[in-house]
């Protein structure tokens, strides 16, 4: 995708605050959920995400989010060697940088009495500043997703 289109997706309006920019990138629940499913549950194809997504993301919404995530550089798509029509989605370095933020979002939710959600056990080890488990997890994803 050329730089003009990519920058127009990310830079809508006069966003001058880094938090506002992050909100623009992570603009809806589906963006974060798709990244979660790919990163934490290794659902890396359209079909796998659609079939295993607990929130029941609609097919057209998933297609739109995957395209947008590729367009803004959070995902890379490549053809599956085993099936020519299937794409395998990989996290980019840019997306790997969001993983601690996503874990933090989950921890924040768990700390709110009126927003209790079931805790996901493996996320506990990934929590906290300078988490060695998070660093190892990201290093493992860096290898398995192998996007330059």
Short mmCIF file of C-alpha atoms in Angstrom, two decimals, residues 4-146:
data_model
loop_
_atom_site.label_atom_id
_atom_site.label_comp_id
_atom_site.label_asym_id
_atom_site.label_seq_id
_atom_site.Cartn_x
_atom_site.Cartn_y
_atom_site.Cartn_z
CA UNK A 4 -0.35 8.37 1.06
CA UNK A 5 -3.22 5.93 1.55
CA UNK A 6 -1.67 4.44 4.69
CA UNK A 7 -1.12 7.87 6.24
CA UNK A 8 -4.67 8.95 5.40
CA UNK A 9 -6.04 5.91 7.23
CA UNK A 10 -4.00 6.66 10.33
CA UNK A 11 -4.15 10.47 10.24
CA UNK A 12 -7.78 11.50 10.12
CA UNK A 13 -8.24 15.13 11.08
CA UNK A 14 -5.77 17.10 13.11
CA UNK A 15 -4.78 14.51 15.71
CA UNK A 16 -1.99 16.02 17.77
CA UNK A 17 -2.21 13.91 20.94
CA UNK A 18 -0.54 10.47 21.03
CA UNK A 19 -3.46 9.01 23.01
CA UNK A 20 -5.91 10.30 20.41
CA UNK A 21 -3.75 8.76 17.67
CA UNK A 22 -3.80 5.39 19.47
CA UNK A 23 -7.58 5.68 19.78
CA UNK A 24 -7.77 6.29 16.02
CA UNK A 25 -5.73 3.16 15.30
CA UNK A 26 -7.62 1.01 17.83
CA UNK A 27 -10.90 2.62 16.86
CA UNK A 28 -13.31 -0.17 17.67
CA UNK A 29 -13.62 -3.38 19.64
CA UNK A 30 -13.11 -5.59 16.58
CA UNK A 31 -9.62 -4.26 15.87
CA UNK A 32 -8.40 -5.23 19.33
CA UNK A 33 -10.26 -8.55 19.28
CA UNK A 34 -8.79 -9.57 15.91
CA UNK A 35 -5.28 -8.70 17.15
CA UNK A 36 -5.99 -10.67 20.35
CA UNK A 37 -7.14 -13.75 18.43
CA UNK A 38 -4.05 -13.70 16.22
CA UNK A 39 -1.53 -12.95 18.99
CA UNK A 40 -2.81 -14.89 21.97
CA UNK A 41 -4.84 -17.68 20.35
CA UNK A 42 -2.81 -18.24 17.16
CA UNK A 43 -5.84 -17.88 14.87
CA UNK A 44 -4.01 -16.70 11.77
CA UNK A 45 -6.43 -17.28 8.89
CA UNK A 46 -9.79 -15.69 8.10
CA UNK A 47 -11.56 -19.02 8.65
CA UNK A 48 -9.80 -19.76 11.93
CA UNK A 49 -10.63 -16.34 13.36
CA UNK A 50 -14.24 -16.53 12.17
CA UNK A 51 -14.76 -20.06 13.53
CA UNK A 52 -13.04 -19.61 16.90
CA UNK A 53 -13.94 -16.03 17.80
CA UNK A 54 -15.98 -16.02 21.04
CA UNK A 55 -17.54 -12.66 20.22
CA UNK A 56 -18.95 -13.96 16.90
CA UNK A 57 -17.48 -11.28 14.66
CA UNK A 58 -19.56 -10.95 11.48
CA UNK A 59 -17.85 -12.16 8.30
CA UNK A 60 -17.89 -8.75 6.50
CA UNK A 61 -16.61 -7.00 9.63
CA UNK A 62 -13.73 -9.46 9.92
CA UNK A 63 -12.81 -8.96 6.26
CA UNK A 64 -12.83 -5.17 6.72
CA UNK A 65 -10.74 -5.28 9.91
CA UNK A 66 -8.13 -7.63 8.45
CA UNK A 67 -7.74 -5.35 5.43
CA UNK A 68 -7.51 -2.24 7.61
CA UNK A 69 -4.97 -3.86 9.95
CA UNK A 70 -2.83 -4.75 6.92
CA UNK A 71 -3.28 -1.25 5.47
CA UNK A 72 -2.04 0.47 8.64
CA UNK A 73 0.85 -1.92 9.08
CA UNK A 74 -0.27 -3.93 12.11
CA UNK A 75 -0.65 -7.15 10.11
CA UNK A 76 1.02 -8.64 7.07
CA UNK A 77 -0.76 -11.17 4.87
CA UNK A 78 0.87 -13.86 2.77
CA UNK A 79 -0.55 -16.71 0.71
CA UNK A 80 -0.73 -20.04 2.47
CA UNK A 81 1.63 -22.54 0.82
CA UNK A 82 -0.93 -25.32 1.42
CA UNK A 83 -3.94 -23.47 0.04
CA UNK A 84 -3.50 -20.82 -2.67
CA UNK A 85 -6.69 -18.89 -1.85
CA UNK A 86 -6.04 -18.71 1.90
CA UNK A 87 -4.04 -15.91 3.51
CA UNK A 88 -2.01 -16.29 6.68
CA UNK A 89 -1.90 -13.16 8.82
CA UNK A 90 1.19 -12.25 10.81
CA UNK A 91 1.77 -9.60 13.43
CA UNK A 92 4.24 -6.89 12.50
CA UNK A 93 6.70 -5.25 14.88
CA UNK A 94 4.20 -2.43 15.17
CA UNK A 95 1.53 -4.88 16.40
CA UNK A 96 3.93 -6.63 18.77
CA UNK A 97 4.39 -3.29 20.50
CA UNK A 98 0.66 -3.23 21.27
CA UNK A 99 0.61 -6.53 23.15
CA UNK A 100 1.60 -5.06 26.54
CA UNK A 101 -1.06 -2.38 26.03
CA UNK A 102 -3.68 -5.05 25.32
CA UNK A 103 -2.69 -7.01 28.44
CA UNK A 104 -2.91 -3.74 30.38
CA UNK A 105 -6.41 -3.17 29.01
CA UNK A 106 -7.40 -6.61 30.28
CA UNK A 107 -5.86 -5.93 33.69
CA UNK A 108 -7.66 -2.61 33.93
CA UNK A 109 -10.98 -4.35 33.23
CA UNK A 110 -10.27 -6.93 35.95
CA UNK A 111 -9.64 -4.12 38.44
CA UNK A 112 -13.08 -2.58 37.85
CA UNK A 113 -15.84 -3.98 40.07
CA UNK A 114 -18.59 -3.31 37.56
CA UNK A 115 -16.68 -4.72 34.57
CA UNK A 116 -15.52 -8.08 35.86
CA UNK A 117 -14.70 -10.52 33.10
CA UNK A 118 -13.31 -14.02 33.59
CA UNK A 119 -9.56 -13.86 34.07
CA UNK A 120 -7.45 -15.59 31.44
CA UNK A 121 -4.77 -17.40 33.41
CA UNK A 122 -1.85 -17.08 30.99
CA UNK A 123 -2.26 -13.30 30.84
CA UNK A 124 -1.32 -12.99 34.53
CA UNK A 125 2.30 -13.97 33.79
CA UNK A 126 2.43 -11.42 30.96
CA UNK A 127 1.40 -8.57 33.26
CA UNK A 128 3.49 -6.00 35.02
CA UNK A 129 6.24 -3.64 34.05
CA UNK A 130 9.28 -5.33 32.56
CA UNK A 131 7.55 -8.74 32.50
CA UNK A 132 10.09 -11.33 31.39
CA UNK A 133 7.23 -13.60 30.32
CA UNK A 134 5.94 -10.84 28.01
CA UNK A 135 9.40 -10.35 26.51
CA UNK A 136 9.73 -14.10 25.86
CA UNK A 137 6.21 -14.25 24.41
CA UNK A 138 6.93 -11.38 22.00
CA UNK A 139 10.28 -12.94 21.01
CA UNK A 140 8.47 -16.22 20.25
CA UNK A 141 5.87 -14.39 18.14
CA UNK A 142 8.64 -12.52 16.36
CA UNK A 143 10.01 -15.90 15.23
CA UNK A 144 6.69 -17.61 14.40
CA UNK A 145 5.29 -14.61 12.53
CA UNK A 146 8.66 -13.71 10.91
#
